[in-house]
Tab-separated table of N, CA, C and O in Angstrom:
chain	number	residue	atom	x	y	z
A	1	MET	N	110.670	125.327	128.023
A	1	MET	CA	110.486	125.074	126.638
A	1	MET	C	111.694	125.554	125.852
A	1	MET	O	112.190	124.940	124.952
A	2	ALA	N	112.156	126.781	126.220
A	2	ALA	CA	113.313	127.394	125.514
A	2	ALA	C	114.543	126.545	125.664
A	2	ALA	O	115.286	126.407	124.703
A	3	ALA	N	114.751	126.054	126.905
A	3	ALA	CA	115.956	125.246	127.061
A	3	ALA	C	115.898	123.947	126.253
A	3	ALA	O	116.908	123.531	125.703
A	4	PHE	N	114.754	123.361	126.122
A	4	PHE	CA	114.630	122.188	125.280
A	4	PHE	C	114.872	122.526	123.810
A	4	PHE	O	115.542	121.757	123.124
A	5	ALA	N	114.320	123.603	123.379
A	5	ALA	CA	114.469	123.969	121.948
A	5	ALA	C	115.910	124.412	121.664
A	5	ALA	O	116.449	123.984	120.652
A	6	LEU	N	116.478	125.225	122.495
A	6	LEU	CA	117.782	125.811	122.176
A	6	LEU	C	118.920	124.863	122.532
A	6	LEU	O	119.884	124.729	121.741
A	7	LYS	N	118.913	124.243	123.705
A	7	LYS	CA	120.031	123.447	124.147
A	7	LYS	C	119.809	121.958	123.769
A	7	LYS	O	120.753	121.265	123.455
A	8	GLY	N	118.567	121.475	123.870
A	8	GLY	CA	118.299	120.052	123.645
A	8	GLY	C	118.018	119.785	122.175
A	8	GLY	O	118.014	118.603	121.740
A	9	LYS	N	117.737	120.833	121.412
A	9	LYS	CA	117.435	120.642	119.961
A	9	LYS	C	116.164	119.801	119.756
A	9	LYS	O	116.131	118.932	118.870
A	10	GLY	N	115.183	120.022	120.619
A	10	GLY	CA	113.948	119.279	120.549
A	10	GLY	C	112.909	119.918	121.407
A	10	GLY	O	112.983	121.057	121.795
A	11	THR	N	111.854	119.156	121.696
A	11	THR	CA	110.788	119.648	122.593
A	11	THR	C	110.629	118.709	123.799
A	11	THR	O	110.990	117.568	123.685
A	12	PRO	N	109.983	119.146	124.830
A	12	PRO	CA	109.747	118.257	126.028
A	12	PRO	C	108.611	117.321	125.716
A	12	PRO	O	107.582	117.296	126.370
A	13	VAL	N	108.769	116.470	124.708
A	13	VAL	CA	107.712	115.550	124.309
A	13	VAL	C	107.690	114.397	125.277
A	13	VAL	O	108.639	113.938	125.853
A	14	ILE	N	106.417	113.933	125.536
A	14	ILE	CA	106.246	112.738	126.413
A	14	ILE	C	106.771	111.554	125.680
A	14	ILE	O	106.513	111.382	124.478
A	15	TRP	N	107.426	110.675	126.377
A	15	TRP	CA	108.166	109.521	125.743
A	15	TRP	C	107.282	108.703	124.849
A	15	TRP	O	107.704	108.182	123.836
A	16	TRP	N	106.035	108.536	125.137
A	16	TRP	CA	105.127	107.667	124.322
A	16	TRP	C	104.497	108.438	123.128
A	16	TRP	O	103.807	107.843	122.312
A	17	ALA	N	104.659	109.734	123.094
A	17	ALA	CA	103.982	110.560	122.118
A	17	ALA	C	104.841	110.753	120.867
A	17	ALA	O	104.454	111.571	120.018
A	18	HIS	N	105.852	109.971	120.686
A	18	HIS	CA	106.704	110.148	119.440
A	18	HIS	C	105.942	110.012	118.197
A	18	HIS	O	106.318	110.504	117.129
A	19	ILE	N	104.795	109.263	118.164
A	19	ILE	CA	104.027	109.094	116.932
A	19	ILE	C	103.384	110.430	116.478
A	19	ILE	O	103.005	110.484	115.328
A	20	PHE	N	103.353	111.387	117.414
A	20	PHE	CA	102.775	112.673	117.021
A	20	PHE	C	103.847	113.766	116.787
A	20	PHE	O	103.603	114.926	116.876
A	21	HIS	N	105.084	113.305	116.503
A	21	HIS	CA	106.184	114.238	116.365
A	21	HIS	C	105.910	115.315	115.274
A	21	HIS	O	106.432	116.407	115.385
A	22	TRP	N	105.088	115.051	114.349
A	22	TRP	CA	104.812	116.049	113.295
A	22	TRP	C	103.979	117.221	113.870
A	22	TRP	O	103.920	118.285	113.242
A	23	ILE	N	103.378	117.017	115.048
A	23	ILE	CA	102.612	118.073	115.688
A	23	ILE	C	103.400	118.699	116.847
A	23	ILE	O	103.452	119.940	116.921
A	24	ILE	N	103.937	117.876	117.726
A	24	ILE	CA	104.596	118.369	118.955
A	24	ILE	C	106.145	118.423	118.906
A	24	ILE	O	106.694	118.814	119.863
A	25	GLY	N	106.671	117.946	117.834
A	25	GLY	CA	108.161	117.946	117.721
A	25	GLY	C	108.718	116.631	118.210
A	25	GLY	O	108.053	115.694	118.541
A	26	LYS	N	110.054	116.581	118.172
A	26	LYS	CA	110.772	115.421	118.520
A	26	LYS	C	111.510	115.520	119.856
A	26	LYS	O	111.742	116.619	120.304
A	27	GLU	N	111.852	114.403	120.448
A	27	GLU	CA	112.619	114.393	121.699
A	27	GLU	C	113.987	115.142	121.471
A	27	GLU	O	114.532	115.077	120.397
A	28	PRO	N	114.443	115.752	122.551
A	28	PRO	CA	115.760	116.435	122.419
A	28	PRO	C	116.859	115.411	122.114
A	28	PRO	O	116.822	114.235	122.493
A	29	ILE	N	117.858	115.885	121.272
A	29	ILE	CA	119.012	115.050	120.951
A	29	ILE	C	120.174	115.290	121.871
A	29	ILE	O	121.075	114.514	121.908
A	30	CYS	N	120.092	116.373	122.675
A	30	CYS	CA	121.143	116.707	123.657
A	30	CYS	C	120.461	116.801	125.040
A	30	CYS	O	119.353	117.156	125.186
A	31	LEU	N	121.264	116.375	126.071
A	31	LEU	CA	120.807	116.461	127.425
A	31	LEU	C	120.720	117.902	127.860
A	31	LEU	O	121.714	118.603	127.785
A	32	VAL	N	119.584	118.322	128.331
A	32	VAL	CA	119.352	119.667	128.849
A	32	VAL	C	119.802	119.791	130.296
A	32	VAL	O	119.205	119.126	131.157
A	33	GLN	N	120.775	120.692	130.543
A	33	GLN	CA	121.294	120.832	131.913
A	33	GLN	C	121.380	122.306	132.277
A	33	GLN	O	122.039	122.697	133.270
A	34	THR	N	120.725	123.199	131.548
A	34	THR	CA	120.842	124.633	131.757
A	34	THR	C	119.518	125.167	132.280
A	34	THR	O	118.486	124.451	132.334
A	35	GLY	N	119.511	126.461	132.621
A	35	GLY	CA	118.258	127.052	133.103
A	35	GLY	C	117.867	126.455	134.399
A	35	GLY	O	118.650	126.171	135.265
A	36	LEU	N	116.537	126.171	134.534
A	36	LEU	CA	116.039	125.597	135.788
A	36	LEU	C	116.582	124.111	135.973
A	36	LEU	O	116.581	123.643	137.069
A	37	TYR	N	117.049	123.535	134.888
A	37	TYR	CA	117.550	122.206	134.951
A	37	TYR	C	118.919	122.120	135.645
A	37	TYR	O	119.432	121.010	135.859
A	38	ARG	N	119.472	123.238	136.021
A	38	ARG	CA	120.698	123.237	136.844
A	38	ARG	C	120.364	122.994	138.301
A	38	ARG	O	121.214	122.545	139.065
A	39	PHE	N	119.115	123.210	138.659
A	39	PHE	CA	118.692	123.089	140.056
A	39	PHE	C	117.784	121.889	140.322
A	39	PHE	O	117.773	121.382	141.475
A	40	SER	N	117.069	121.382	139.372
A	40	SER	CA	116.181	120.282	139.443
A	40	SER	C	116.163	119.521	138.151
A	40	SER	O	116.133	120.139	137.081
A	41	ARG	N	116.168	118.232	138.190
A	41	ARG	CA	116.079	117.463	136.964
A	41	ARG	C	114.704	117.442	136.346
A	41	ARG	O	114.485	117.036	135.228
A	42	ASN	N	113.704	117.853	137.135
A	42	ASN	CA	112.310	117.802	136.731
A	42	ASN	C	111.505	119.040	137.088
A	42	ASN	O	110.516	119.001	137.737
A	43	PRO	N	111.961	120.248	136.613
A	43	PRO	CA	111.302	121.456	137.101
A	43	PRO	C	109.869	121.630	136.597
A	43	PRO	O	109.051	122.233	137.283
A	44	MET	N	109.558	121.021	135.463
A	44	MET	CA	108.182	121.154	134.995
A	44	MET	C	107.214	120.390	135.896
A	44	MET	O	106.168	120.878	136.242
A	45	TYR	N	107.599	119.182	136.264
A	45	TYR	CA	106.742	118.419	137.171
A	45	TYR	C	106.626	119.152	138.505
A	45	TYR	O	105.546	119.220	139.131
A	46	VAL	N	107.705	119.696	139.030
A	46	VAL	CA	107.680	120.395	140.312
A	46	VAL	C	106.727	121.596	140.155
A	46	VAL	O	105.937	121.854	141.051
A	47	GLY	N	106.840	122.340	139.089
A	47	GLY	CA	105.929	123.452	138.883
A	47	GLY	C	104.466	123.113	138.822
A	47	GLY	O	103.612	123.776	139.439
A	48	VAL	N	104.122	122.043	138.148
A	48	VAL	CA	102.718	121.578	138.088
A	48	VAL	C	102.231	121.188	139.493
A	48	VAL	O	101.120	121.584	139.896
A	49	VAL	N	103.025	120.439	140.255
A	49	VAL	CA	102.623	120.018	141.601
A	49	VAL	C	102.412	121.184	142.490
A	49	VAL	O	101.412	121.312	143.221
A	50	PHE	N	103.388	122.162	142.470
A	50	PHE	CA	103.247	123.331	143.330
A	50	PHE	C	102.032	124.217	142.881
A	50	PHE	O	101.395	124.822	143.721
A	51	PHE	N	101.761	124.271	141.614
A	51	PHE	CA	100.604	125.015	141.098
A	51	PHE	C	99.310	124.430	141.682
A	51	PHE	O	98.484	125.126	142.199
A	52	VAL	N	99.165	123.129	141.546
A	52	VAL	CA	97.953	122.414	142.015
A	52	VAL	C	97.879	122.523	143.538
A	52	VAL	O	96.814	122.828	144.077
A	53	LEU	N	98.979	122.319	144.221
A	53	LEU	CA	99.018	122.390	145.665
A	53	LEU	C	98.636	123.838	146.091
A	53	LEU	O	97.870	124.054	147.046
A	54	GLY	N	99.142	124.844	145.373
A	54	GLY	CA	98.794	126.251	145.707
A	54	GLY	C	97.325	126.530	145.545
A	54	GLY	O	96.680	127.229	146.311
A	55	GLN	N	96.715	125.930	144.502
A	55	GLN	CA	95.207	126.048	144.339
A	55	GLN	C	94.524	125.469	145.554
A	55	GLN	O	93.545	126.030	146.054
A	56	GLY	N	94.945	124.280	145.930
A	56	GLY	CA	94.342	123.594	147.065
A	56	GLY	C	94.400	124.393	148.332
A	56	GLY	O	93.441	124.518	149.054
A	57	LEU	N	95.559	124.993	148.585
A	57	LEU	CA	95.747	125.811	149.750
A	57	LEU	C	94.993	127.093	149.628
A	57	LEU	O	94.320	127.514	150.635
A	58	PHE	N	94.976	127.735	148.517
A	58	PHE	CA	94.294	129.017	148.352
A	58	PHE	C	92.765	128.862	148.555
A	58	PHE	O	92.117	129.601	149.219
A	59	PHE	N	92.228	127.774	147.973
A	59	PHE	CA	90.786	127.543	148.077
A	59	PHE	C	90.405	126.695	149.251
A	59	PHE	O	89.249	126.304	149.429
A	60	ARG	N	91.381	126.280	150.058
A	60	ARG	CA	91.166	125.488	151.244
A	60	ARG	C	90.422	124.218	150.855
A	60	ARG	O	89.418	123.831	151.541
A	61	SER	N	90.906	123.541	149.825
A	61	SER	CA	90.247	122.363	149.298
A	61	SER	C	91.068	121.124	149.522
A	61	SER	O	92.091	120.906	148.866
A	62	TRP	N	90.586	120.276	150.473
A	62	TRP	CA	91.341	119.095	150.685
A	62	TRP	C	91.381	118.163	149.545
A	62	TRP	O	92.394	117.486	149.305
A	63	PRO	N	90.282	118.016	148.765
A	63	PRO	CA	90.388	117.153	147.554
A	63	PRO	C	91.474	117.578	146.609
A	63	PRO	O	92.201	116.771	146.025
A	64	VAL	N	91.638	118.863	146.427
A	64	VAL	CA	92.699	119.379	145.535
A	64	VAL	C	94.113	119.135	146.147
A	64	VAL	O	95.060	118.790	145.406
A	65	ILE	N	94.218	119.295	147.422
A	65	ILE	CA	95.485	119.026	148.113
A	65	ILE	C	95.853	117.570	147.967
A	65	ILE	O	96.975	117.194	147.653
A	66	ILE	N	94.868	116.707	148.161
A	66	ILE	CA	95.088	115.247	148.006
A	66	ILE	C	95.421	114.962	146.548
A	66	ILE	O	96.369	114.135	146.314
A	67	TYR	N	94.797	115.577	145.601
A	67	TYR	CA	95.070	115.419	144.191
A	67	TYR	C	96.537	115.802	143.944
A	67	TYR	O	97.240	115.055	143.214
A	68	ALA	N	97.004	116.944	144.474
A	68	ALA	CA	98.412	117.299	144.317
A	68	ALA	C	99.384	116.244	144.808
A	68	ALA	O	100.389	115.983	144.193
A	69	ILE	N	99.063	115.686	145.978
A	69	ILE	CA	99.908	114.577	146.534
A	69	ILE	C	99.889	113.362	145.622
A	69	ILE	O	100.977	112.781	145.363
A	70	CYS	N	98.733	112.983	145.139
A	70	CYS	CA	98.630	111.867	144.227
A	70	CYS	C	99.386	112.126	142.887
A	70	CYS	O	100.056	111.256	142.376
A	71	LEU	N	99.251	113.328	142.480
A	71	LEU	CA	99.936	113.773	141.218
A	71	LEU	C	101.451	113.641	141.411
A	71	LEU	O	102.142	113.111	140.524
A	72	PHE	N	101.945	114.085	142.543
A	72	PHE	CA	103.399	113.936	142.811
A	72	PHE	C	103.787	112.488	142.806
A	72	PHE	O	104.834	112.098	142.283
A	73	GLY	N	102.995	111.599	143.449
A	73	GLY	CA	103.293	110.203	143.465
A	73	GLY	C	103.334	109.598	142.037
A	73	GLY	O	104.235	108.818	141.744
A	74	LEU	N	102.394	110.009	141.186
A	74	LEU	CA	102.350	109.543	139.818
A	74	LEU	C	103.604	110.038	139.069
A	74	LEU	O	104.290	109.207	138.414
A	75	PHE	N	103.919	111.334	139.209
A	75	PHE	CA	105.087	111.887	138.538
A	75	PHE	C	106.391	111.148	139.019
A	75	PHE	O	107.258	110.877	138.208
A	76	HIS	N	106.461	110.890	140.309
A	76	HIS	CA	107.637	110.228	140.837
A	76	HIS	C	107.841	108.830	140.237
A	76	HIS	O	108.909	108.457	139.788
A	77	CYS	N	106.745	108.123	140.144
A	77	CYS	CA	106.788	106.787	139.520
A	77	CYS	C	107.196	106.867	138.044
A	77	CYS	O	108.025	106.064	137.587
A	78	VAL	N	106.598	107.810	137.271
A	78	VAL	CA	106.971	107.955	135.898
A	78	VAL	C	108.433	108.300	135.755
A	78	VAL	O	109.124	107.695	134.879
A	79	VAL	N	108.921	109.196	136.524
A	79	VAL	CA	110.328	109.664	136.477
A	79	VAL	C	111.270	108.483	136.803
A	79	VAL	O	112.231	108.186	136.090
A	80	VAL	N	111.044	107.840	137.906
A	80	VAL	CA	111.933	106.791	138.404
A	80	VAL	C	111.889	105.526	137.496
A	80	VAL	O	112.983	104.963	137.154
A	81	PHE	N	110.694	105.102	137.076
A	81	PHE	CA	110.613	103.822	136.398
A	81	PHE	C	110.647	103.973	134.836
A	81	PHE	O	110.799	102.952	134.157
A	82	ILE	N	110.395	105.116	134.334
A	82	ILE	CA	110.266	105.274	132.849
A	82	ILE	C	111.318	106.267	132.317
A	82	ILE	O	112.178	105.905	131.495
A	83	GLU	N	111.208	107.492	132.828
A	83	GLU	CA	112.014	108.573	132.213
A	83	GLU	C	113.494	108.397	132.479
A	83	GLU	O	114.350	108.512	131.584
A	84	GLU	N	113.878	108.194	133.730
A	84	GLU	CA	115.292	108.031	134.080
A	84	GLU	C	115.967	106.862	133.328
A	84	GLU	O	117.082	107.026	132.846
A	85	PRO	N	115.343	105.696	133.312
A	85	PRO	CA	116.002	104.619	132.575
A	85	PRO	C	116.165	104.947	131.056
A	85	PRO	O	117.191	104.657	130.469
A	86	ARG	N	115.162	105.653	130.500
A	86	ARG	CA	115.288	106.061	129.091
A	86	ARG	C	116.444	107.005	128.854
A	86	ARG	O	117.143	106.936	127.902
A	87	LEU	N	116.542	108.048	129.772
A	87	LEU	CA	117.605	109.015	129.691
A	87	LEU	C	118.986	108.366	129.836
A	87	LEU	O	119.924	108.719	129.142
A	88	HIS	N	119.097	107.427	130.753
A	88	HIS	CA	120.310	106.721	130.968
A	88	HIS	C	120.687	105.907	129.673
A	88	HIS	O	121.859	105.946	129.250
A	89	ALA	N	119.729	105.240	129.114
A	89	ALA	CA	120.000	104.477	127.932
A	89	ALA	C	120.367	105.409	126.733
A	89	ALA	O	121.214	105.048	125.931
A	90	LYS	N	119.764	106.575	126.686
A	90	LYS	CA	119.970	107.486	125.522
A	90	LYS	C	121.264	108.304	125.689
A	90	LYS	O	122.052	108.468	124.719
A	91	PHE	N	121.551	108.798	126.899
A	91	PHE	CA	122.675	109.705	127.102
A	91	PHE	C	123.869	109.080	127.875
A	91	PHE	O	124.912	109.730	128.059
A	92	GLY	N	123.663	107.928	128.447
A	92	GLY	CA	124.780	107.194	129.118
A	92	GLY	C	125.417	107.916	130.242
A	92	GLY	O	124.733	108.406	131.189
A	93	GLU	N	126.705	107.988	130.163
A	93	GLU	CA	127.544	108.607	131.214
A	93	GLU	C	127.177	110.071	131.506
A	93	GLU	O	127.246	110.524	132.640
A	94	ALA	N	126.839	110.807	130.408
A	94	ALA	CA	126.425	112.209	130.607
A	94	ALA	C	125.255	112.354	131.524
A	94	ALA	O	125.250	113.186	132.425
A	95	PHE	N	124.254	111.436	131.365
A	95	PHE	CA	123.100	111.492	132.270
A	95	PHE	C	123.490	111.070	133.681
A	95	PHE	O	123.003	111.657	134.643
A	96	LEU	N	124.358	110.055	133.853
A	96	LEU	CA	124.748	109.647	135.205
A	96	LEU	C	125.487	110.796	135.932
A	96	LEU	O	125.282	110.997	137.089
A	97	ASN	N	126.358	111.493	135.207
A	97	ASN	CA	127.051	112.645	135.830
A	97	ASN	C	126.014	113.710	136.263
A	97	ASN	O	126.154	114.294	137.319
A	98	TYR	N	125.062	114.032	135.355
A	98	TYR	CA	124.065	115.013	135.637
A	98	TYR	C	123.194	114.542	136.814
A	98	TYR	O	122.925	115.345	137.757
A	99	LYS	N	122.891	113.266	136.876
A	99	LYS	CA	122.037	112.699	137.914
A	99	LYS	C	122.774	112.839	139.280
A	99	LYS	O	122.088	113.072	140.287
A	100	ASN	N	124.049	112.615	139.296
A	100	ASN	CA	124.796	112.702	140.521
A	100	ASN	C	125.013	114.186	141.017
A	100	ASN	O	125.264	114.437	142.155
A	101	LYS	N	124.891	115.097	140.088
A	101	LYS	CA	125.149	116.506	140.368
A	101	LYS	C	123.842	117.298	140.755
A	101	LYS	O	123.892	118.183	141.564
A	102	VAL	N	122.719	116.947	140.131
A	102	VAL	CA	121.529	117.691	140.243
A	102	VAL	C	120.403	116.837	140.908
A	102	VAL	O	120.178	115.690	140.409
A	103	PRO	N	119.734	117.295	141.912
A	103	PRO	CA	118.699	116.485	142.558
A	103	PRO	C	117.457	116.256	141.619
A	103	PRO	O	117.166	117.059	140.788
A	104	ARG	N	116.798	115.148	141.878
A	104	ARG	CA	115.641	114.798	141.079
A	104	ARG	C	114.535	115.882	141.188
A	104	ARG	O	113.914	116.183	140.233
A	105	TRP	N	114.216	116.325	142.385
A	105	TRP	CA	113.140	117.284	142.601
A	105	TRP	C	113.670	118.636	143.104
A	105	TRP	O	113.338	119.662	142.465
A	106	PHE	N	114.353	118.719	144.213
A	106	PHE	CA	114.774	119.978	144.767
A	106	PHE	C	116.256	120.036	145.010
A	106	PHE	O	116.831	119.083	145.509
């Protein structure tokens, strides 16, 4: 959150939620490449998946483990088909350079 506020000059708002900008803030105007974003282009998604997977392993719950796998699949599709094209359109060459330098997940 801090990286988005300080470096991106915005909040990590979901692309379709711009109509609620008066509550959750606006999309960043600068590409965030610092903090955890130096190691992964999607550290928030990675964190959520590992959190859910950890719960599944801790409680030995196959439904939760399967949910974590499905969640990762959903996040992957959102990132590949929606977020990355939007970031490329918005930030152009800067995003392509970042994309070539930093892995999508790990």
